[in-house]
Amino acid sequence: MQNAIEVANLKKSYGGFCLNDISFTVPDNCITGFIGANGAGKSTTIKSILRLIRADGGSVRFWGMEFEGHEREIKDRIGVVIDDGSFYDHLTMAQMKNIIAPAYSAWDEGAFKANMEIFSLNPRQKISTLSKGMRAKYALALALSHNADLLIMDEPTSGLDPVVRREFMNIILDFMKKDGKSVLFSTHIVSDLERVADMLLLIHEGSIVFEQEKDALLDEHRVVKGKRTEMTEECRKLFLSLSETDYGFEGITKNAAQIKRFCPSAVVERATLEDIMLAYVGGKRE
Amino acid sequence: MKKYLSLIFKDLIIMKNNLPFTALIIVGVPLLFLTMNPMGTGLAAFSMTYILALYMTLQSLAYYESKYRKAENILNAAPYSRRGIVLSRYIFSVLVYVVCLVFYVILSLAIPRLERLGAAEAAVAFFIGSLMTGVLQPLTYRFGIEKTRYINMAVMIGVGVGFPYFVKAVAGGKISLALLGGLSPVTTICLALVLSLVILAASAAVSVSVYKKKEF
């Protein structure tokens, strides 16, 4: 199975921040969630991949091809959604489309019109009058209207209400029904990915913390809650993050079975993605 | 070629709100020259028209691109090359010249008092515009419209206003162009066009180099 994106040793430095040798892959036929806190490096990574900013080192390949010599061919196959869309707000949606559409060799006007209807968007409406949700949907409509094989989305659901976010996820799932499609979706709203992601990448302070299948990740990690009296120093070391009060403790762990031997009365629950992310990036022992 | 046409069309769409004003300049300035100075049309009127229209075009495009800076994300994420985005702007500036010239010729045919433009004069006007574009575009790409606003305005005023006075001074004998006066119209046309193309090509190369390194 070919990878849609292969990133190797990507480096980028700004004043007080740098990407530290980022390496990961986005497999074909997968939705890869790219999660991390604000300022972790998600947007920097995505912009480096798209050549919107110049990386200081490393390589990026799309379907085995480097950008040099294949830039147009690669970009032709990628649909991009950045923030809530990056548009000339004084234009109508139809006018903005007329700027973008000619760039793509496989632009499908019929698909664009259909998407606009599905999203209940009027092409003659000015972009400046759109709500955040409508802008996000319009950006997605553009990205889905040129038979892209890969969708790269940088925080597309940021600031959207749960109803619109659910709608957005459903559209992405529909996109994935066709063979050979891939999605790289960056967000700090981890719950959005819980339903749709196949793979997860966590970035923190410019470094990849983990790259793993979502189901495996959720299977590995557990929330353990128990009595403070049963906690020992040896047991503490088994937690990724731990919060203790005078009466009890609660923590995230990959070693639930071992902890149960120390704390027989402890309750073990499934961890959410948010729990797991917080354990890795904000893990604390109190 | 199709991509360049798309990018030129992009510029037209972006500056659509300013098109009526630009059209007013193209038609109105020659007429204004006619009413203000019936003997001072021709090269002075046309060069002023072209300079103003060119300035309006380039500045409004730079303004919208600065105001909606994030739009360059989607533009550069699309299969447009950065080189193409820059070169299409230069082609667009040449198209502004063509449109100004066509309208001036039509006006001069319709209004006999409006001095007709000779080929050499048209070439010299193109040279002036190329000089302005050649200087201002790389500066705008490098420093942005905010930092270059006053430089742009100074160059436009200097060239646009100063040049008609220069032409008038030459016509009145106050300034001698003995060397240029010895050139045939064909030589003047060739010289003006070649110099214009050299300036535009060099300027475009610098602008492409600057834009290729830009980060969004």
XYZ file of C-alpha atoms in Angstrom:
502
model
C 0.000 0.000 0.000
C 1.587 3.291 -1.089
C 1.679 6.146 1.345
C -0.067 9.353 0.362
C 2.492 11.376 2.307
C 5.906 10.414 3.634
C 7.602 13.005 5.796
C 11.212 12.395 6.823
C 13.256 14.495 9.252
C 11.351 17.692 8.630
C 12.889 20.690 10.346
C 11.737 24.263 10.614
C 12.870 26.936 13.025
C 11.201 30.151 13.933
C 12.288 32.560 16.658
C 11.193 30.621 19.689
C 9.887 27.422 18.117
C 11.158 24.637 15.948
C 10.005 21.425 14.344
C 12.420 18.756 15.517
C 13.082 16.145 12.845
C 9.436 15.345 12.203
C 8.879 11.993 10.494
C 5.573 10.317 9.804
C 3.465 8.778 7.059
C -0.116 9.287 5.932
C -1.216 5.943 4.484
C -3.549 5.609 1.534
C -7.197 4.878 2.275
C -6.837 6.298 5.775
C -8.014 9.257 7.753
C -5.009 10.421 9.722
C -5.737 12.734 12.612
C -2.991 15.172 13.455
C -3.567 16.281 17.026
C -1.802 18.588 19.377
C -2.331 21.593 21.574
C -2.296 25.143 20.244
C 1.226 26.059 19.234
C 2.414 22.456 19.100
C 3.457 22.697 15.443
C 0.495 21.304 13.517
C 0.042 24.281 11.203
C 3.786 24.674 10.748
C 4.035 21.020 9.724
C 1.133 21.244 7.308
C 2.386 24.477 5.768
C 5.840 22.940 5.370
C 4.299 19.927 3.655
C 2.374 22.184 1.279
C 5.432 24.339 0.637
C 3.653 27.414 1.938
C 6.668 27.841 4.187
C 10.170 26.612 3.464
C 11.438 23.825 5.676
C 15.000 24.091 6.906
C 15.590 20.410 6.230
C 14.039 17.025 5.601
C 11.976 15.640 2.771
C 8.325 15.269 1.891
C 7.046 12.810 -0.687
C 3.546 12.504 -2.059
C 2.750 9.078 -3.538
C 6.466 8.506 -3.767
C 7.093 11.787 -5.624
C 9.160 14.746 -4.462
C 7.825 18.255 -5.013
C 10.713 19.181 -7.276
C 9.688 18.272 -10.780
C 6.213 17.152 -9.747
C 4.775 20.200 -8.001
C 1.853 20.773 -10.305
C 1.011 17.092 -10.544
C 1.030 16.727 -6.758
C -0.965 19.877 -6.029
C -3.521 18.815 -8.634
C -4.351 15.792 -6.497
C -4.568 17.604 -3.172
C -7.616 19.380 -1.770
C -6.697 21.904 0.891
C -8.748 23.409 3.697
C -6.793 25.860 5.835
C -8.412 27.387 8.919
C -11.883 28.526 7.877
C -10.782 29.063 4.319
C -8.402 31.610 2.956
C -10.367 33.777 0.587
C -10.714 37.225 -0.899
C -13.665 38.175 1.263
C -14.893 40.952 -1.015
C -15.691 38.386 -3.701
C -18.690 36.117 -4.031
C -18.237 32.376 -3.690
C -18.693 31.993 -7.438
C -15.995 34.578 -8.161
C -13.571 32.953 -5.734
C -14.277 29.607 -7.360
C -13.455 31.134 -10.740
C -10.013 32.008 -9.378
C -9.257 28.537 -8.016
C -11.004 26.234 -10.480
C -8.833 26.911 -13.559
C -5.760 25.769 -11.625
C -7.028 22.190 -11.433
C -6.961 19.903 -14.462
C -9.766 17.737 -13.089
C -12.065 20.489 -11.865
C -15.642 19.191 -11.814
C -18.126 22.045 -12.065
C -21.017 19.621 -11.611
C -19.516 18.334 -8.378
C -18.980 21.895 -7.163
C -22.601 22.830 -7.830
C -23.791 19.635 -6.177
C -21.606 20.258 -3.115
C -22.824 23.835 -2.840
C -26.414 22.581 -2.908
C -25.737 19.902 -0.323
C -24.141 22.538 1.931
C -27.000 24.970 1.216
C -24.641 27.643 -0.040
C -25.597 30.318 -2.564
C -22.666 30.907 -4.958
C -23.723 34.537 -5.462
C -23.340 35.304 -1.767
C -20.364 37.394 -0.726
C -17.762 35.527 1.276
C -17.603 38.317 3.870
C -21.227 37.639 4.797
C -20.690 33.930 5.482
C -20.719 32.511 8.982
C -17.753 30.445 10.192
C -19.632 27.228 9.493
C -20.538 28.324 5.983
C -16.950 29.318 5.252
C -15.737 25.918 6.404
C -18.297 24.182 4.205
C -17.404 26.368 1.240
C -13.715 25.594 1.700
C -14.590 21.905 1.769
C -16.796 22.270 -1.311
C -13.835 23.725 -3.219
C -11.490 21.015 -1.944
C -13.907 18.255 -2.964
C -14.629 19.576 -6.451
C -11.513 18.593 -8.368
C -11.357 14.844 -7.751
C -8.633 15.173 -5.165
C -7.020 11.999 -3.862
C -5.786 13.618 -0.682
C -7.468 16.129 1.591
C -5.191 18.151 3.833
C -7.084 20.127 6.401
C -5.644 22.430 9.029
C -8.059 23.039 11.911
C -11.092 23.168 9.605
C -13.621 22.766 12.428
C -12.104 25.276 14.816
C -14.829 27.532 16.190
C -17.680 25.501 14.726
C -20.634 24.207 16.705
C -21.085 20.447 17.252
C -23.826 20.168 14.623
C -21.651 21.633 11.871
C -18.639 19.625 13.048
C -20.673 16.419 12.835
C -21.795 17.387 9.345
C -18.176 18.024 8.379
C -17.068 14.608 9.632
C -19.860 12.885 7.728
C -18.737 14.571 4.532
C -15.206 13.332 5.104
C -16.478 9.807 5.677
C -18.373 10.041 2.389
C -15.196 11.185 0.666
C -13.363 8.137 2.011
C -15.876 5.701 0.564
C -14.084 5.963 -2.779
C -10.946 3.883 -3.112
C -7.528 5.536 -3.057
C -8.501 8.524 -0.941
C -6.658 9.826 2.090
C -7.169 12.574 4.619
C -4.754 14.427 6.871
C -6.804 16.340 9.411
C -5.189 18.537 12.009
C -7.175 19.645 15.024
C -6.986 20.354 18.708
C -10.618 19.226 19.082
C -9.729 15.596 19.584
C -13.317 14.404 19.981
C -13.897 15.150 16.281
C -11.451 12.398 15.364
C -12.678 9.795 17.770
C -15.393 8.736 15.349
C -13.575 9.026 12.032
C -9.799 8.705 12.363
C -7.930 5.534 11.460
C -4.465 6.760 12.415
C -3.398 9.348 14.940
C -0.336 11.537 15.151
C 0.299 13.554 18.263
C 2.682 16.487 18.080
C 3.910 18.392 21.100
C 6.432 21.240 21.171
C 7.579 20.454 17.642
C 8.096 16.721 18.098
C 5.961 13.715 17.210
C 4.956 11.986 20.444
C 3.206 9.022 18.878
C 2.010 7.740 15.519
C -0.423 4.910 15.994
C -3.673 3.344 14.865
C -6.547 4.917 16.760
C -8.154 1.627 17.820
C -4.852 0.253 19.092
C -4.231 3.483 20.969
C -7.616 3.326 22.639
C -7.144 -0.353 23.463
C -3.755 0.234 25.049
C -4.675 3.096 27.337
C -6.992 3.060 30.312
C -8.211 5.459 32.979
C -7.607 4.003 36.436
C -9.302 5.399 39.522
C -8.660 4.140 43.019
C -8.045 4.801 46.691
C -5.098 6.896 47.725
C -4.257 4.371 50.416
C -3.404 1.723 47.822
C -1.000 3.953 45.897
C 2.690 3.167 46.092
C 5.773 4.729 44.571
C 6.220 1.725 42.313
C 2.627 2.062 41.166
C 3.074 5.762 40.389
C 5.757 4.946 37.819
C 3.216 2.950 35.808
C 1.122 6.047 35.016
C 1.515 8.461 32.120
C -0.375 11.066 34.075
C -1.674 10.939 37.600
C -3.804 13.173 39.761
C -4.015 12.469 43.496
C -6.221 13.924 46.180
C -6.370 13.095 49.878
C -8.827 10.315 49.180
C -8.129 8.911 45.769
C -6.253 9.001 42.524
C -7.057 9.054 38.833
C -4.602 8.533 36.022
C -3.947 7.353 32.484
C -1.860 4.288 31.946
C -0.788 1.646 29.468
C -0.280 -0.785 32.339
C -3.772 -1.212 33.758
C -3.306 -4.881 34.563
C -0.148 -4.236 36.591
C -1.774 -1.386 38.470
C -4.699 -3.625 39.386
C -2.250 -5.913 41.207
C -1.142 -2.961 43.356
C -4.619 -1.488 43.677
C -7.151 -4.298 43.579
C -10.108 -2.029 44.262
C -9.198 0.382 41.445
C -11.768 0.966 38.694
C -10.521 0.694 35.122
C -12.307 2.560 32.340
C -11.710 3.184 28.658
C -9.801 6.411 28.039
C -10.947 8.933 25.494
C -8.570 10.373 22.941
C -8.638 13.609 24.846
C -7.578 11.810 28.039
C -4.714 10.155 26.167
C -3.582 13.390 24.523
C -3.629 15.249 27.821
C -1.673 12.440 29.460
C 1.117 12.787 26.921
C 1.277 16.542 26.596
C 0.136 17.692 29.985
C 0.963 14.621 32.025
C 1.517 15.318 35.681
C 1.981 13.484 38.901
C 0.373 15.363 41.799
C -0.674 29.594 -21.383
C -4.062 28.682 -19.944
C -2.725 29.073 -16.414
C -1.379 32.568 -17.225
C -4.738 33.571 -18.644
C -6.416 32.208 -15.506
C -4.074 34.221 -13.320
C -4.672 37.398 -15.317
C -8.395 36.760 -15.020
C -7.805 36.272 -11.281
C -6.331 39.767 -11.059
C -9.309 41.199 -12.923
C -11.700 39.510 -10.520
C -9.777 40.687 -7.472
C -9.763 44.323 -8.564
C -13.302 44.285 -9.974
C -14.424 46.990 -7.569
C -11.752 49.359 -8.963
C -12.392 48.606 -12.647
C -14.963 51.403 -13.122
C -12.557 53.938 -11.647
C -9.739 52.664 -13.844
C -12.024 52.925 -16.869
C -12.812 56.492 -15.863
C -9.097 57.303 -15.816
C -8.517 55.732 -19.229
C -11.300 57.724 -20.808
C -11.312 60.798 -18.602
C -7.674 61.834 -18.369
C -7.171 62.479 -22.100
C -10.387 64.521 -22.100
C -9.197 66.402 -19.040
C -5.930 67.223 -20.773
C -7.925 68.422 -23.731
C -9.974 70.830 -21.666
C -7.065 72.012 -19.535
C -4.394 72.248 -22.198
C -5.497 71.752 -25.804
C -1.909 71.963 -27.047
C -0.537 69.517 -24.524
C -2.172 66.225 -25.436
C -0.521 63.408 -27.339
C 2.403 61.912 -25.452
C 1.774 63.902 -22.255
C -1.904 62.964 -22.051
C -1.384 59.349 -22.975
C 1.572 58.828 -20.658
C -0.358 60.382 -17.785
C -3.362 58.164 -18.542
C -1.245 55.050 -18.715
C 0.740 55.864 -15.564
C -2.403 56.575 -13.545
C -4.222 53.479 -14.825
C -1.170 51.337 -14.167
C -0.725 52.769 -10.691
C -4.408 52.240 -9.886
C -4.216 48.652 -11.103
C -1.031 47.610 -9.345
C -1.858 49.392 -6.121
C -5.386 48.018 -5.869
C -4.125 44.489 -6.466
C -1.433 44.930 -3.833
C -4.022 46.411 -1.460
C -6.430 43.476 -1.772
C -3.617 40.965 -1.472
C -2.418 42.693 1.659
C -5.932 42.939 3.115
C -6.726 39.290 2.411
C -3.257 37.939 3.017
C -4.510 34.454 3.864
C -5.951 34.079 0.368
C -2.390 33.507 -0.823
C -2.473 30.233 1.134
C -5.140 28.748 -1.069
C -3.650 30.289 -4.194
C -0.229 28.802 -3.533
C -1.676 25.482 -2.389
C -3.416 25.252 -5.791
C -1.431 24.081 -8.836
C -0.319 27.600 -9.705
C 3.422 28.115 -9.743
C 4.816 31.073 -7.827
C 6.653 32.073 -10.983
C 3.365 32.063 -12.885
C 1.639 34.163 -10.228
C 4.329 36.849 -10.518
C 4.751 36.777 -14.311
C 1.021 37.039 -14.884
C 1.104 40.315 -12.942
C 3.688 41.686 -15.347
C 1.676 40.493 -18.335
C -1.344 42.172 -16.781
C 0.565 45.456 -16.535
C 1.357 45.209 -20.255
C -2.328 44.549 -20.952
C -3.154 47.760 -19.095
C -0.916 49.551 -21.605
C -2.670 47.885 -24.538
C -6.111 48.831 -23.229
C -5.011 52.434 -22.586
C -3.549 52.631 -26.078
C -6.629 51.207 -27.773
C -8.924 53.618 -25.959
C -6.657 56.591 -26.635
C -6.564 55.781 -30.338
C -10.368 55.468 -30.417
C -10.742 58.752 -28.545
C -8.278 60.542 -30.830
C -10.160 59.285 -33.884
C -13.470 60.387 -32.405
C -12.204 63.761 -31.159
C -10.073 65.510 -33.788
C -8.739 68.062 -31.261
C -7.151 65.229 -29.294
C -3.651 64.898 -30.654
C -2.996 61.539 -32.279
C -0.265 59.423 -30.839
C 2.659 58.474 -33.030
C 4.213 55.022 -32.812
C 7.427 56.412 -31.343
C 5.480 58.324 -28.698
C 3.493 55.203 -27.846
C 6.755 53.276 -27.456
C 8.233 55.975 -25.209
C 5.110 55.913 -23.019
C 5.467 52.128 -22.749
C 9.063 52.629 -21.671
C 8.009 55.044 -18.913
C 5.378 52.614 -17.650
C 7.850 49.737 -17.787
C 10.286 51.781 -15.751
C 7.640 52.410 -13.123
C 6.536 48.760 -13.043
C 10.112 47.582 -13.110
C 11.032 49.591 -10.033
C 7.853 49.300 -7.985
C 6.857 45.662 -8.392
C 9.961 44.075 -6.805
C 9.749 46.583 -3.965
C 6.099 45.737 -3.369
C 6.786 42.000 -3.433
C 9.697 42.416 -1.066
C 8.350 44.917 1.437
C 4.577 44.816 0.958
C 2.214 47.626 0.114
C 2.226 49.232 3.552
C 5.955 49.927 3.572
C 6.139 50.917 -0.084
C 2.972 53.008 -0.209
C 4.770 56.343 -0.056
C 7.556 55.251 -2.410
C 4.920 54.093 -4.894
C 3.069 57.373 -4.614
C 6.248 59.433 -5.016
C 7.307 57.506 -8.110
C 3.857 57.749 -9.609
C 3.607 61.475 -8.980
C 7.150 62.074 -10.105
C 6.758 60.167 -13.334
C 3.154 60.935 -14.029
C 3.226 64.631 -13.273
C 6.842 65.385 -14.063
C 6.873 63.762 -17.445
C 4.237 65.997 -19.094
C 6.201 69.042 -17.914
C 9.314 67.436 -19.335
C 7.557 66.929 -22.660
C 6.314 70.505 -22.604
C 9.818 71.791 -21.840
C 11.267 69.830 -24.734
C 8.532 71.056 -27.072
C 9.152 74.638 -25.904
C 12.884 74.336 -26.507
C 13.796 74.771 -22.845
C 15.352 71.325 -22.796
C 17.402 70.043 -25.681
C 17.367 66.421 -26.669
C 19.873 66.807 -29.450
C 21.030 63.211 -29.174
C 17.539 61.744 -29.096
C 16.381 64.249 -31.704
C 18.798 62.605 -34.092
C 17.130 59.228 -33.781
C 14.688 58.064 -36.382
C 11.195 57.040 -35.248
C 11.978 53.388 -36.001
C 15.132 53.550 -33.890
C 13.238 55.268 -31.090
C 10.537 52.577 -31.179
C 13.070 49.732 -31.177
C 15.157 51.317 -28.453
C 12.140 52.041 -26.252
C 10.708 48.537 -26.685
C 14.001 46.743 -26.151
C 14.804 48.779 -23.057
C 11.279 48.203 -21.750
C 11.532 44.452 -22.232
C 14.959 44.354 -20.586
C 13.665 46.337 -17.599
C 10.527 44.215 -17.274
C 12.469 40.956 -17.623
C 15.025 41.966 -15.007
C 12.320 43.227 -12.685
C 10.288 40.042 -13.138
C 13.327 37.918 -12.356
C 13.858 39.809 -9.102
C 10.155 39.642 -8.209
C 10.021 35.886 -8.901
C 13.091 35.374 -6.734
C 11.508 37.356 -3.881
C 8.106 35.669 -4.166
C 9.582 32.172 -4.310
C 11.076 32.719 -0.869
C 7.931 34.212 0.630
C 6.315 32.328 3.488
C 2.564 32.293 4.090
